[in-house]
Amino acid sequence: MHLSRRDFVGLLGATALSASSTEPELILLNGVIHTMDPANPQAEAVAIANSRFLAVGTNAEISAFATSRTKRIDLGKFPAFPGFIDAHMHVAQSGLEHLQSIDTDLPSIAAIKDAIHKRAAQTPAGNWVLGFKYDDTKMAEGRPINRQDLDEAAPNNPVYIQHRGGHTAFVNSAALNKADINDQTPNPAGGAYEHGGDGKLTGRVMDNGNAAFRSKIPSTATRSDRRDGVKLITQMLVRAGVTSAHDALGNPDDLLAYQDAFEAGDLHARIYCLIGAPHIDKMIRAGIRTGLGNEWVRVGAMKLMLDGSISERTARLSQPYVGRPNDYGILIMGEEEMYTWARKAHLAGWQVASHANGDGTIDQALRVYERLQRETPRNDPRFRLEHCTVINDDLVRRIKAIGAIPTPFSSYAYYHGEKLSVYGEERVNHMFALRSFLDAGIRATQASDYTASPFDPMMALQSEVTRTDKNGNVWGPKQRITIQEALQVGTVNGAYASFEENLKGSITPGKLADLVVLGRDPLREDPFKLIGIPVQRTMVGGKWMFEA
């Protein structure tokens, strides 16, 4: 790219920057910069001022604009990319959990019991002991944790351990007593209490079954705690190279925590905060809608929950799970209830997002979206399909026709491969279906659903490109994509999902100066070694938020 000083000054005017910004504050030189901008795909250097990219070009072109006051950084030929965008994770919630709950991402039931026992010893009798990130298929004992294990670990405290997928939990007898749940209690609509072969409760609760327990757990988090949780989790994000995240199920307290962290200088990554449907009436009455906010904190879509979980094997499927002929998973919300919520938000100017894993629930979501556009059409509503896991050709066609945005799990083939056999080989070839989406021209995103899987973009790239798990097993090879495509999914497409494609997603003059410098270039790396690529630096808004 050739850029004269006159062109440069003109560019600044075009991007509505003040005359004082014609002097770059910072230039990055001598890099291998993959811009993800098709008009200028690779560069050596960038100029930055007022939190935005001013120019992108060769070392000579960018150096020409520097003054004695301009700071220069030599990237040493290391590769740089736009900051990654995780388009579905639970930001504020997981940050608070890291501060307050036991991290049960441990290799064995014995280790988890020990951690719970230690916490219980520090907790008054009768008070709750909470854990998160438990993963039932990764235990050394080869079985899930159960009520008896938790009774032994904490006989005097109610225990509630949440699966990392977020839809199921494991509780002890004291917790069952607190929630007034016994062996004869019927399953709630959209949920279940698991019983063993002896008819006794195992301690596993699923989807809406969690409500009886969560309603008994007192909220002890202060406003300061919530802000600190946001600070912690956004620090973790930038260490991984994630500069923007879509909070998939936020609430007014979370919005306040993001604003508090931003005002305190403690928000390290940008947030697009989806709001759970139970809060929508209050938000609409206050005149709040999708898009309200600034470049750091913005209100996202209204979020609806339609079915269960893939990693916890409760997603609602049109055909039963392999080896479980009567199990089709859990439907949380039916079509008419979904339509009532979605119509209210749609008419009030909100983007609508639906958690829909199974093919039947994706079909339901699309029927509602299609109905809304027939009855009350809006220009570019960008309906979202959160997860959108099990698809078929007709669903893909309809997703493309209505312009919906899928946010499929990026790392599940790699991280949760041991769980996928219950879906069957043919179905897995239609899950996390990036090849199908991209071939149809659908702008699917990168999404970890953290805590459901790690938010490491390099893990996402490796999983999407190889479809191979940690043990070398291949899951759904028909859905493999290229590294270049995976980078597009993790940057440009994530920006589009939040109506921010003119602000972020590529290293382009006028866009926000968000980028990541990597230790090796994914485009030149063995696809099976992508997960080992380190993050050297992460920049958000022209400032280094992380430096190794």
Short mmCIF file of N, CA, C and O in Angstrom, two decimals, residues 424-465:
data_model
loop_
_atom_site.label_atom_id
_atom_site.label_comp_id
_atom_site.label_asym_id
_atom_site.label_seq_id
_atom_site.Cartn_x
_atom_site.Cartn_y
_atom_site.Cartn_z
N GLY A 424 -23.24 -40.31 17.55
CA GLY A 424 -23.14 -41.14 16.35
C GLY A 424 -22.34 -40.46 15.26
O GLY A 424 -22.36 -39.24 15.10
N GLU A 425 -21.64 -41.27 14.47
CA GLU A 425 -20.72 -40.75 13.46
C GLU A 425 -21.40 -39.84 12.45
O GLU A 425 -20.89 -38.76 12.11
N GLU A 426 -22.55 -40.25 11.95
CA GLU A 426 -23.23 -39.45 10.93
C GLU A 426 -23.67 -38.10 11.48
O GLU A 426 -23.50 -37.06 10.82
N ARG A 427 -24.22 -38.10 12.69
CA ARG A 427 -24.68 -36.84 13.27
C ARG A 427 -23.50 -35.91 13.56
O ARG A 427 -23.60 -34.70 13.36
N VAL A 428 -22.37 -36.46 14.03
CA VAL A 428 -21.21 -35.62 14.33
C VAL A 428 -20.69 -34.93 13.07
O VAL A 428 -20.15 -33.82 13.15
N ASN A 429 -20.89 -35.54 11.92
CA ASN A 429 -20.50 -34.89 10.66
C ASN A 429 -21.41 -33.72 10.31
O ASN A 429 -21.16 -33.02 9.31
N HIS A 430 -22.43 -33.49 11.12
CA HIS A 430 -23.32 -32.34 10.94
C HIS A 430 -23.37 -31.49 12.21
O HIS A 430 -24.35 -30.79 12.45
N MET A 431 -22.31 -31.57 13.00
CA MET A 431 -22.23 -30.78 14.24
C MET A 431 -21.05 -29.81 14.17
O MET A 431 -20.04 -30.10 13.52
N PHE A 432 -21.20 -28.65 14.86
CA PHE A 432 -20.18 -27.59 14.80
C PHE A 432 -19.81 -27.39 13.33
O PHE A 432 -18.64 -27.43 12.94
N ALA A 433 -20.81 -27.11 12.52
CA ALA A 433 -20.75 -27.33 11.07
C ALA A 433 -20.19 -26.14 10.31
O ALA A 433 -20.83 -25.59 9.40
N LEU A 434 -18.96 -25.76 10.62
CA LEU A 434 -18.38 -24.58 9.98
C LEU A 434 -18.22 -24.75 8.47
O LEU A 434 -18.42 -23.79 7.72
N ARG A 435 -17.84 -25.94 8.02
CA ARG A 435 -17.71 -26.14 6.57
C ARG A 435 -19.03 -25.87 5.86
O ARG A 435 -19.08 -25.18 4.84
N SER A 436 -20.11 -26.42 6.42
CA SER A 436 -21.43 -26.21 5.80
C SER A 436 -21.82 -24.74 5.84
O SER A 436 -22.35 -24.20 4.86
N PHE A 437 -21.58 -24.09 6.97
CA PHE A 437 -21.96 -22.68 7.09
C PHE A 437 -21.17 -21.81 6.12
O PHE A 437 -21.74 -20.98 5.40
N LEU A 438 -19.86 -21.97 6.09
CA LEU A 438 -19.04 -21.11 5.23
C LEU A 438 -19.33 -21.36 3.76
O LEU A 438 -19.37 -20.42 2.96
N ASP A 439 -19.53 -22.61 3.39
CA ASP A 439 -19.85 -22.91 1.99
C ASP A 439 -21.17 -22.26 1.57
O ASP A 439 -21.35 -21.93 0.39
N ALA A 440 -22.07 -22.07 2.51
CA ALA A 440 -23.36 -21.43 2.21
C ALA A 440 -23.30 -19.92 2.32
O ALA A 440 -24.32 -19.24 2.09
N GLY A 441 -22.13 -19.37 2.68
CA GLY A 441 -22.02 -17.92 2.83
C GLY A 441 -22.57 -17.40 4.13
O GLY A 441 -22.94 -16.22 4.23
N ILE A 442 -22.63 -18.26 5.16
CA ILE A 442 -23.16 -17.88 6.48
C ILE A 442 -21.99 -17.47 7.37
O ILE A 442 -20.97 -18.15 7.42
N ARG A 443 -22.14 -16.35 8.09
CA ARG A 443 -21.03 -15.79 8.87
C ARG A 443 -21.02 -16.35 10.29
O ARG A 443 -21.31 -15.64 11.26
N ALA A 444 -20.65 -17.60 10.40
CA ALA A 444 -20.54 -18.23 11.71
C ALA A 444 -19.34 -17.67 12.46
O ALA A 444 -18.38 -17.18 11.86
N THR A 445 -19.38 -17.77 13.80
CA THR A 445 -18.37 -17.15 14.64
C THR A 445 -17.53 -18.18 15.39
O THR A 445 -17.84 -19.37 15.40
N GLN A 446 -16.51 -17.69 16.07
CA GLN A 446 -15.78 -18.48 17.06
C GLN A 446 -16.48 -18.32 18.41
O GLN A 446 -16.94 -17.23 18.74
N ALA A 447 -16.57 -19.40 19.17
CA ALA A 447 -17.28 -19.35 20.45
C ALA A 447 -16.80 -20.47 21.35
O ALA A 447 -16.79 -21.63 20.95
N SER A 448 -16.40 -20.12 22.57
CA SER A 448 -15.95 -21.13 23.53
C SER A 448 -17.05 -21.58 24.47
O SER A 448 -17.00 -22.68 25.01
N ASP A 449 -18.03 -20.71 24.72
CA ASP A 449 -19.04 -20.92 25.76
C ASP A 449 -18.39 -21.09 27.13
O ASP A 449 -18.93 -21.78 28.00
N TYR A 450 -17.22 -20.50 27.34
CA TYR A 450 -16.55 -20.62 28.63
C TYR A 450 -17.54 -20.30 29.74
O TYR A 450 -18.28 -19.33 29.66
N THR A 451 -17.66 -21.21 30.70
CA THR A 451 -16.71 -22.21 31.11
C THR A 451 -16.83 -23.57 30.41
O THR A 451 -16.08 -24.52 30.74
N ALA A 452 -17.74 -23.70 29.45
CA ALA A 452 -17.98 -25.01 28.84
C ALA A 452 -16.74 -25.58 28.18
O ALA A 452 -16.52 -26.79 28.19
N SER A 453 -15.92 -24.73 27.59
CA SER A 453 -14.61 -25.14 27.08
C SER A 453 -13.67 -23.97 27.23
O SER A 453 -14.11 -22.82 27.39
N PRO A 454 -12.36 -24.19 27.18
CA PRO A 454 -11.42 -23.08 27.32
C PRO A 454 -11.59 -22.04 26.21
O PRO A 454 -12.01 -22.36 25.10
N PHE A 455 -11.23 -20.79 26.52
CA PHE A 455 -11.38 -19.73 25.53
C PHE A 455 -10.09 -19.46 24.76
O PHE A 455 -9.89 -18.36 24.24
N ASP A 456 -9.23 -20.45 24.64
CA ASP A 456 -7.97 -20.32 23.93
C ASP A 456 -8.22 -20.31 22.42
O ASP A 456 -8.64 -21.32 21.85
N PRO A 457 -7.99 -19.18 21.73
CA PRO A 457 -8.23 -19.16 20.27
C PRO A 457 -7.39 -20.16 19.50
O PRO A 457 -7.83 -20.66 18.46
N MET A 458 -6.19 -20.48 20.00
CA MET A 458 -5.36 -21.46 19.29
C MET A 458 -5.98 -22.86 19.38
O MET A 458 -5.90 -23.64 18.43
N MET A 459 -6.60 -23.18 20.51
CA MET A 459 -7.32 -24.44 20.61
C MET A 459 -8.49 -24.45 19.64
O MET A 459 -8.76 -25.47 18.98
N ALA A 460 -9.18 -23.32 19.53
CA ALA A 460 -10.30 -23.23 18.59
C ALA A 460 -9.82 -23.46 17.17
O ALA A 460 -10.44 -24.22 16.41
N LEU A 461 -8.73 -22.82 16.78
CA LEU A 461 -8.22 -23.00 15.42
C LEU A 461 -7.87 -24.47 15.16
O LEU A 461 -8.25 -25.03 14.13
N GLN A 462 -7.16 -25.09 16.09
CA GLN A 462 -6.75 -26.47 15.89
C GLN A 462 -7.96 -27.40 15.79
O GLN A 462 -8.01 -28.30 14.95
N SER A 463 -8.96 -27.17 16.63
CA SER A 463 -10.16 -28.00 16.62
C SER A 463 -10.93 -27.84 15.32
O SER A 463 -11.39 -28.83 14.73
N GLU A 464 -11.08 -26.62 14.86
CA GLU A 464 -11.85 -26.34 13.64
C GLU A 464 -11.16 -26.88 12.39
O GLU A 464 -11.81 -27.34 11.45
N VAL A 465 -9.82 -26.84 12.39
CA VAL A 465 -9.06 -27.23 11.21
C VAL A 465 -8.84 -28.75 11.15
O VAL A 465 -8.90 -29.34 10.07
#
